[in-house]
Coordinates of C-alpha atoms (C1' of nucleotides) in Angstrom, one line a residue:
Chain A
M1 CA 0.0 0.0 0.0
N2 CA 1.2 3.5 -0.8
T3 CA 0.6 6.5 1.5
S4 CA 1.0 10.1 0.8
S5 CA 4.2 10.2 2.9
D6 CA 5.9 7.7 0.7
V7 CA 8.9 8.9 -1.2
P8 CA 10.2 7.5 -4.4
I9 CA 12.9 5.0 -4.5
D10 CA 15.0 7.3 -6.7
T11 CA 14.8 10.0 -4.0
A12 CA 15.4 7.8 -1.0
A13 CA 18.4 5.8 -2.4
P14 CA 20.8 8.7 -2.6
V15 CA 20.0 9.7 1.0
L16 CA 20.6 6.2 2.2
K17 CA 23.8 6.1 0.4
L18 CA 24.9 9.3 2.1
L19 CA 24.0 7.8 5.5
G20 CA 25.8 4.6 4.5
D21 CA 29.1 6.2 5.3
K22 CA 30.2 5.7 8.9
T23 CA 31.5 9.3 9.2
R24 CA 28.3 10.9 7.8
L25 CA 26.1 8.6 9.8
T26 CA 27.8 9.7 12.9
M27 CA 27.5 13.3 11.8
A28 CA 23.8 12.8 11.5
G29 CA 23.7 11.3 15.0
L30 CA 25.5 14.3 16.4
L31 CA 23.1 16.6 14.6
M32 CA 20.2 14.7 16.1
E33 CA 21.4 16.1 19.5
R34 CA 22.0 19.7 18.4
E35 CA 23.4 21.8 15.7
C36 CA 27.2 21.6 15.5
C37 CA 30.0 23.8 14.4
V38 CA 32.4 22.5 11.7
C39 CA 35.2 22.8 14.3
E40 CA 33.4 20.3 16.5
F41 CA 33.3 17.8 13.7
T42 CA 37.0 18.3 13.0
E43 CA 37.7 17.6 16.7
I44 CA 35.6 14.5 16.8
F45 CA 36.6 12.8 13.5
D46 CA 40.1 11.4 12.9
M47 CA 40.6 12.9 9.5
S48 CA 41.7 16.1 7.9
Q49 CA 39.6 19.3 8.0
P50 CA 39.0 19.2 4.2
A51 CA 37.7 15.6 4.5
V52 CA 35.2 16.8 7.2
S53 CA 34.2 19.7 5.0
Q54 CA 33.6 17.4 2.0
H55 CA 31.3 15.1 4.0
L56 CA 29.3 18.1 5.1
R57 CA 29.1 19.4 1.6
K58 CA 27.6 16.2 0.4
L59 CA 25.0 16.3 3.2
R60 CA 24.3 19.9 2.4
D61 CA 24.1 19.4 -1.4
A62 CA 21.5 16.7 -0.8
G63 CA 19.5 19.1 1.4
V64 CA 19.8 16.8 4.4
V65 CA 21.5 19.5 6.5
L66 CA 21.5 23.3 6.5
E67 CA 24.5 25.6 6.9
T68 CA 24.6 28.8 8.9
R69 CA 27.5 31.1 9.2
R70 CA 27.9 32.9 12.5
G71 CA 30.9 35.1 12.6
Q72 CA 33.9 33.0 11.5
W73 CA 32.2 29.8 12.4
V74 CA 29.8 27.7 10.3
F75 CA 27.1 25.6 12.0
Y76 CA 25.3 22.7 10.5
A77 CA 21.9 21.4 11.5
L78 CA 19.5 18.7 10.3
N79 CA 17.1 20.2 7.8
T80 CA 13.8 19.2 9.5
E81 CA 11.9 20.7 6.5
H82 CA 13.4 18.4 4.0
K83 CA 11.2 15.8 2.4
M84 CA 13.6 13.1 3.5
Y85 CA 13.8 14.2 7.1
P86 CA 11.2 11.7 8.3
L87 CA 13.3 8.9 6.8
V88 CA 16.5 10.3 8.3
K89 CA 14.8 10.6 11.7
S90 CA 13.4 7.1 11.7
I91 CA 16.9 5.8 10.8
M92 CA 18.6 7.8 13.5
N93 CA 16.1 6.8 16.1
G94 CA 17.4 3.3 16.0
M95 CA 21.0 4.4 16.4
P96 CA 22.9 4.9 19.7
S97 CA 23.0 8.5 20.9
Q98 CA 26.1 10.5 20.1
K99 CA 25.5 12.8 23.0
E100 CA 28.6 11.5 24.8
K101 CA 30.9 12.7 22.1
L102 CA 29.5 16.2 22.4
D103 CA 29.6 16.1 26.2
E104 CA 33.3 15.2 25.9
L105 CA 34.0 18.2 23.7
E106 CA 32.2 20.5 26.1
K107 CA 34.0 19.1 29.1
N108 CA 37.2 20.0 27.3
G109 CA 35.9 23.5 26.7
N110 CA 35.6 23.0 23.0
H111 CA 32.0 24.0 22.6
V112 CA 31.7 27.0 20.4
V113 CA 28.9 29.3 21.5
W114 CA 28.4 32.4 19.4
C115 CA 27.1 35.6 20.8
D116 CA 26.4 38.5 18.5
T117 CA 27.9 41.3 20.5
K118 CA 27.2 43.8 17.8
R119 CA 23.5 43.5 18.1
Chain B
M1 CA 19.4 8.0 25.0
N2 CA 20.4 4.5 24.1
T3 CA 18.1 1.6 24.1
S4 CA 18.8 -2.1 24.0
S5 CA 17.6 -2.2 20.4
D6 CA 20.1 0.3 19.2
V7 CA 22.7 -1.0 16.9
P8 CA 26.2 0.3 16.5
I9 CA 27.0 2.9 13.7
D10 CA 29.6 0.5 12.4
T11 CA 27.0 -2.2 11.9
A12 CA 24.2 0.0 10.5
A13 CA 26.3 2.0 8.0
P14 CA 27.1 -1.0 5.7
V15 CA 23.4 -1.9 5.6
L16 CA 22.4 1.6 4.7
K17 CA 25.1 1.6 2.0
L18 CA 23.6 -1.5 0.6
L19 CA 20.1 0.0 0.5
G20 CA 21.6 3.2 -0.9
D21 CA 21.6 1.6 -4.3
K22 CA 18.5 2.0 -6.3
T23 CA 18.4 -1.5 -7.6
R24 CA 19.0 -3.1 -4.2
L25 CA 16.5 -0.7 -2.5
T26 CA 13.9 -1.8 -5.0
M27 CA 14.8 -5.5 -4.4
A28 CA 14.2 -4.9 -0.7
G29 CA 10.8 -3.3 -1.6
L30 CA 9.9 -6.4 -3.6
L31 CA 11.0 -8.7 -0.8
M32 CA 8.8 -6.8 1.6
E33 CA 5.9 -8.1 -0.5
R34 CA 6.9 -11.7 -0.7
E35 CA 9.9 -13.9 -1.4
C36 CA 11.1 -13.7 -5.0
C37 CA 12.8 -15.9 -7.5
V38 CA 16.0 -14.7 -9.1
C39 CA 14.3 -15.0 -12.4
E40 CA 11.7 -12.5 -11.3
F41 CA 14.4 -10.0 -10.5
T42 CA 16.0 -10.5 -13.9
E43 CA 12.6 -9.8 -15.5
I44 CA 12.1 -6.6 -13.5
F45 CA 15.5 -5.0 -13.7
D46 CA 17.0 -3.6 -16.9
M47 CA 20.4 -5.2 -16.4
S48 CA 22.2 -8.4 -17.1
Q49 CA 21.5 -11.6 -15.1
P50 CA 25.0 -11.5 -13.6
A51 CA 24.4 -7.9 -12.4
V52 CA 21.2 -9.0 -10.6
S53 CA 23.0 -12.0 -9.1
Q54 CA 25.8 -9.7 -7.8
H55 CA 23.4 -7.4 -6.1
L56 CA 21.7 -10.3 -4.5
R57 CA 25.0 -11.7 -3.3
K58 CA 25.8 -8.4 -1.6
L59 CA 22.5 -8.5 0.2
R60 CA 23.1 -12.1 1.2
D61 CA 26.6 -11.6 2.3
A62 CA 25.4 -8.9 4.7
G63 CA 22.8 -11.3 6.0
V64 CA 19.9 -9.0 4.9
V65 CA 18.4 -11.7 2.8
L66 CA 18.3 -15.5 2.8
E67 CA 18.6 -17.8 -0.1
T68 CA 16.7 -21.0 -0.7
R69 CA 17.1 -23.3 -3.7
R70 CA 14.0 -25.0 -4.9
G71 CA 14.7 -27.2 -7.8
Q72 CA 16.5 -25.2 -10.4
W73 CA 15.2 -21.9 -9.0
V74 CA 16.7 -19.9 -6.2
F75 CA 14.4 -17.8 -4.0
Y76 CA 15.4 -14.9 -1.9
A77 CA 13.6 -13.5 1.2
L78 CA 14.2 -10.8 3.7
N79 CA 16.0 -12.3 6.8
T80 CA 13.5 -11.3 9.5
E81 CA 15.8 -12.8 12.1
H82 CA 18.7 -10.5 11.2
K83 CA 19.7 -7.9 13.8
M84 CA 19.3 -5.2 11.1
Y85 CA 15.9 -6.3 10.1
P86 CA 14.1 -3.7 12.2
L87 CA 16.1 -1.0 10.5
V88 CA 15.4 -2.4 7.1
K89 CA 11.7 -2.7 7.9
S90 CA 11.5 0.8 9.2
I91 CA 13.2 2.2 6.1
M92 CA 11.0 0.1 3.7
N93 CA 7.8 1.1 5.5
G94 CA 8.3 4.7 4.2
M95 CA 8.8 3.5 0.6
P96 CA 6.1 3.0 -2.0
S97 CA 4.9 -0.5 -2.4
Q98 CA 6.5 -2.5 -5.2
K99 CA 3.5 -4.8 -5.4
E100 CA 2.5 -3.6 -8.8
K101 CA 5.7 -4.8 -10.3
L102 CA 5.0 -8.3 -9.0
D103 CA 1.4 -8.1 -10.1
E104 CA 2.6 -7.2 -13.6
L105 CA 4.9 -10.3 -13.7
E106 CA 2.1 -12.6 -12.5
K107 CA -0.3 -11.1 -15.1
N108 CA 2.2 -12.1 -17.7
G109 CA 2.5 -15.6 -16.3
N110 CA 6.0 -15.2 -15.1
H111 CA 5.4 -16.0 -11.5
V112 CA 7.4 -19.1 -10.6
V113 CA 5.6 -21.4 -8.2
W114 CA 7.4 -24.5 -7.2
C115 CA 5.7 -27.7 -6.3
D116 CA 7.7 -30.7 -5.2
T117 CA 6.0 -33.4 -7.1
K118 CA 8.5 -36.0 -5.9
R119 CA 7.4 -35.6 -2.3
Chain C
dT1 C1' 45.6 46.8 6.6
dT2 C1' 47.4 42.8 8.2
dG3 C1' 47.8 38.4 10.7
dA4 C1' 45.4 34.6 12.6
dC5 C1' 41.8 31.5 12.6
dA6 C1' 37.9 28.9 10.4
dT7 C1' 36.3 26.8 6.5
dA8 C1' 36.0 25.6 1.5
dT9 C1' 37.8 24.3 -2.8
dA10 C1' 41.2 22.1 -6.1
dA11 C1' 43.9 18.5 -7.6
dG12 C1' 45.5 14.0 -7.4
dC13 C1' 45.8 9.3 -5.8
dA14 C1' 44.2 4.7 -4.1
dT15 C1' 40.5 1.9 -3.7
dA16 C1' 35.6 0.6 -4.2
dT17 C1' 31.6 0.1 -6.9
dT18 C1' 28.9 -1.5 -10.7
dC19 C1' 28.4 -2.8 -14.8
dT20 C1' 29.6 -6.0 -19.0
dT21 C1' 30.9 -10.5 -21.4
dA22 C1' 32.5 -15.1 -21.0
dT23 C1' 32.3 -19.1 -18.6
dA24 C1' 31.3 -22.4 -14.8
dT25 C1' 28.0 -25.0 -11.9
dA26 C1' 23.6 -27.0 -10.7
dA27 C1' 19.2 -29.1 -11.6
dT28 C1' 15.9 -31.1 -14.8
dG29 C1' 13.9 -33.9 -18.2
dA30 C1' 14.1 -36.3 -22.7
Chain D
dT1 C1' 23.9 -39.2 -20.8
dC2 C1' 23.1 -34.9 -22.9
dA3 C1' 20.7 -30.6 -24.0
dT4 C1' 18.3 -27.0 -21.7
dT5 C1' 17.4 -23.8 -18.2
dA6 C1' 18.6 -21.2 -14.0
dT7 C1' 22.0 -19.1 -11.4
dA8 C1' 26.8 -18.0 -9.9
dT9 C1' 31.5 -16.7 -10.6
dA10 C1' 35.5 -14.6 -13.0
dA11 C1' 37.7 -11.0 -15.2
dG12 C1' 38.0 -6.5 -16.9
dA13 C1' 36.7 -1.7 -17.8
dA14 C1' 34.5 2.8 -16.6
dT15 C1' 33.2 5.6 -13.0
dA16 C1' 32.5 6.9 -8.2
dT17 C1' 34.2 7.6 -3.6
dG18 C1' 37.0 9.2 0.1
dC19 C1' 41.0 10.5 1.5
dT20 C1' 45.4 13.6 1.3
dT21 C1' 48.1 18.1 0.7
dA22 C1' 48.1 22.7 -1.1
dT23 C1' 45.8 26.8 -1.5
dA24 C1' 41.9 30.1 -1.6
dT25 C1' 38.3 32.6 0.8
dG26 C1' 35.9 34.7 4.6
dT27 C1' 35.8 36.9 9.2
dC28 C1' 37.7 39.1 13.1
dA29 C1' 40.6 41.9 15.9
dA30 C1' 44.8 44.4 16.7

DNA sequence: TTGACATATAAGCATATTCTTATATAATGA
DNA sequence: TCATTATATAAGAATATGCTTATATGTCAA
């Protein structure tokens, strides 16, 4: 049976492929907790900064995440308006929480909080 | 929060990658309806028989599907006992039904039914 | 304006993926 | 046993992927 919330195979497959990479799947898990700064990703993942950037770009190009610049930092968040968000969410709901990784960062004082002092 | 049904990122990512291919995602959709004979897949997909066989092998190697030989035919079914089955099911539940493709085959008399006349 | 920091892009390389064609294996039935 | 049908495996080619290093761009603050 089809329902109005169904999404074509052709649309879903590329999203699944994106999440089929361990790094990007973990990124999605982190973004389920809260939006994250690129610098947090580069802390967490054992790879070069460009590699992190390229993974984020793929997620962004697919519309799965949204990018926001705040000062010299760029934050990424899950795009909850995206047509594939329900799929992403249902997948991530079965995954272990990545909160500990973020707690670890914050414990080490690496949590970027941006305050617009010019406002 | 983690729950006992959570599955590690390392385990889930390869399954998502498998389903991230349009052909294999459609195969999974077909198998959500019923078990299928290899010959049905070769009818449905516009690719060579070896290509179909190779996709099925990947799904089988990952444990996502089970293979059963019946006479000269080989049938594949979703492995409902596999630890990743809940994930697979939750993904497929959001996908459009592939039942029409199977109905089409059966209408054309291409549905293989195996009866063990030697029994 | 300049230096430092954060991030993105470019280019190149190694490996993975997904086809194809050719061939091997397995089961059936004359 | 032999031909036929169903499926799997092997080998090779084209393309995709994911990393690296080098460099460019954007922002801030002195």
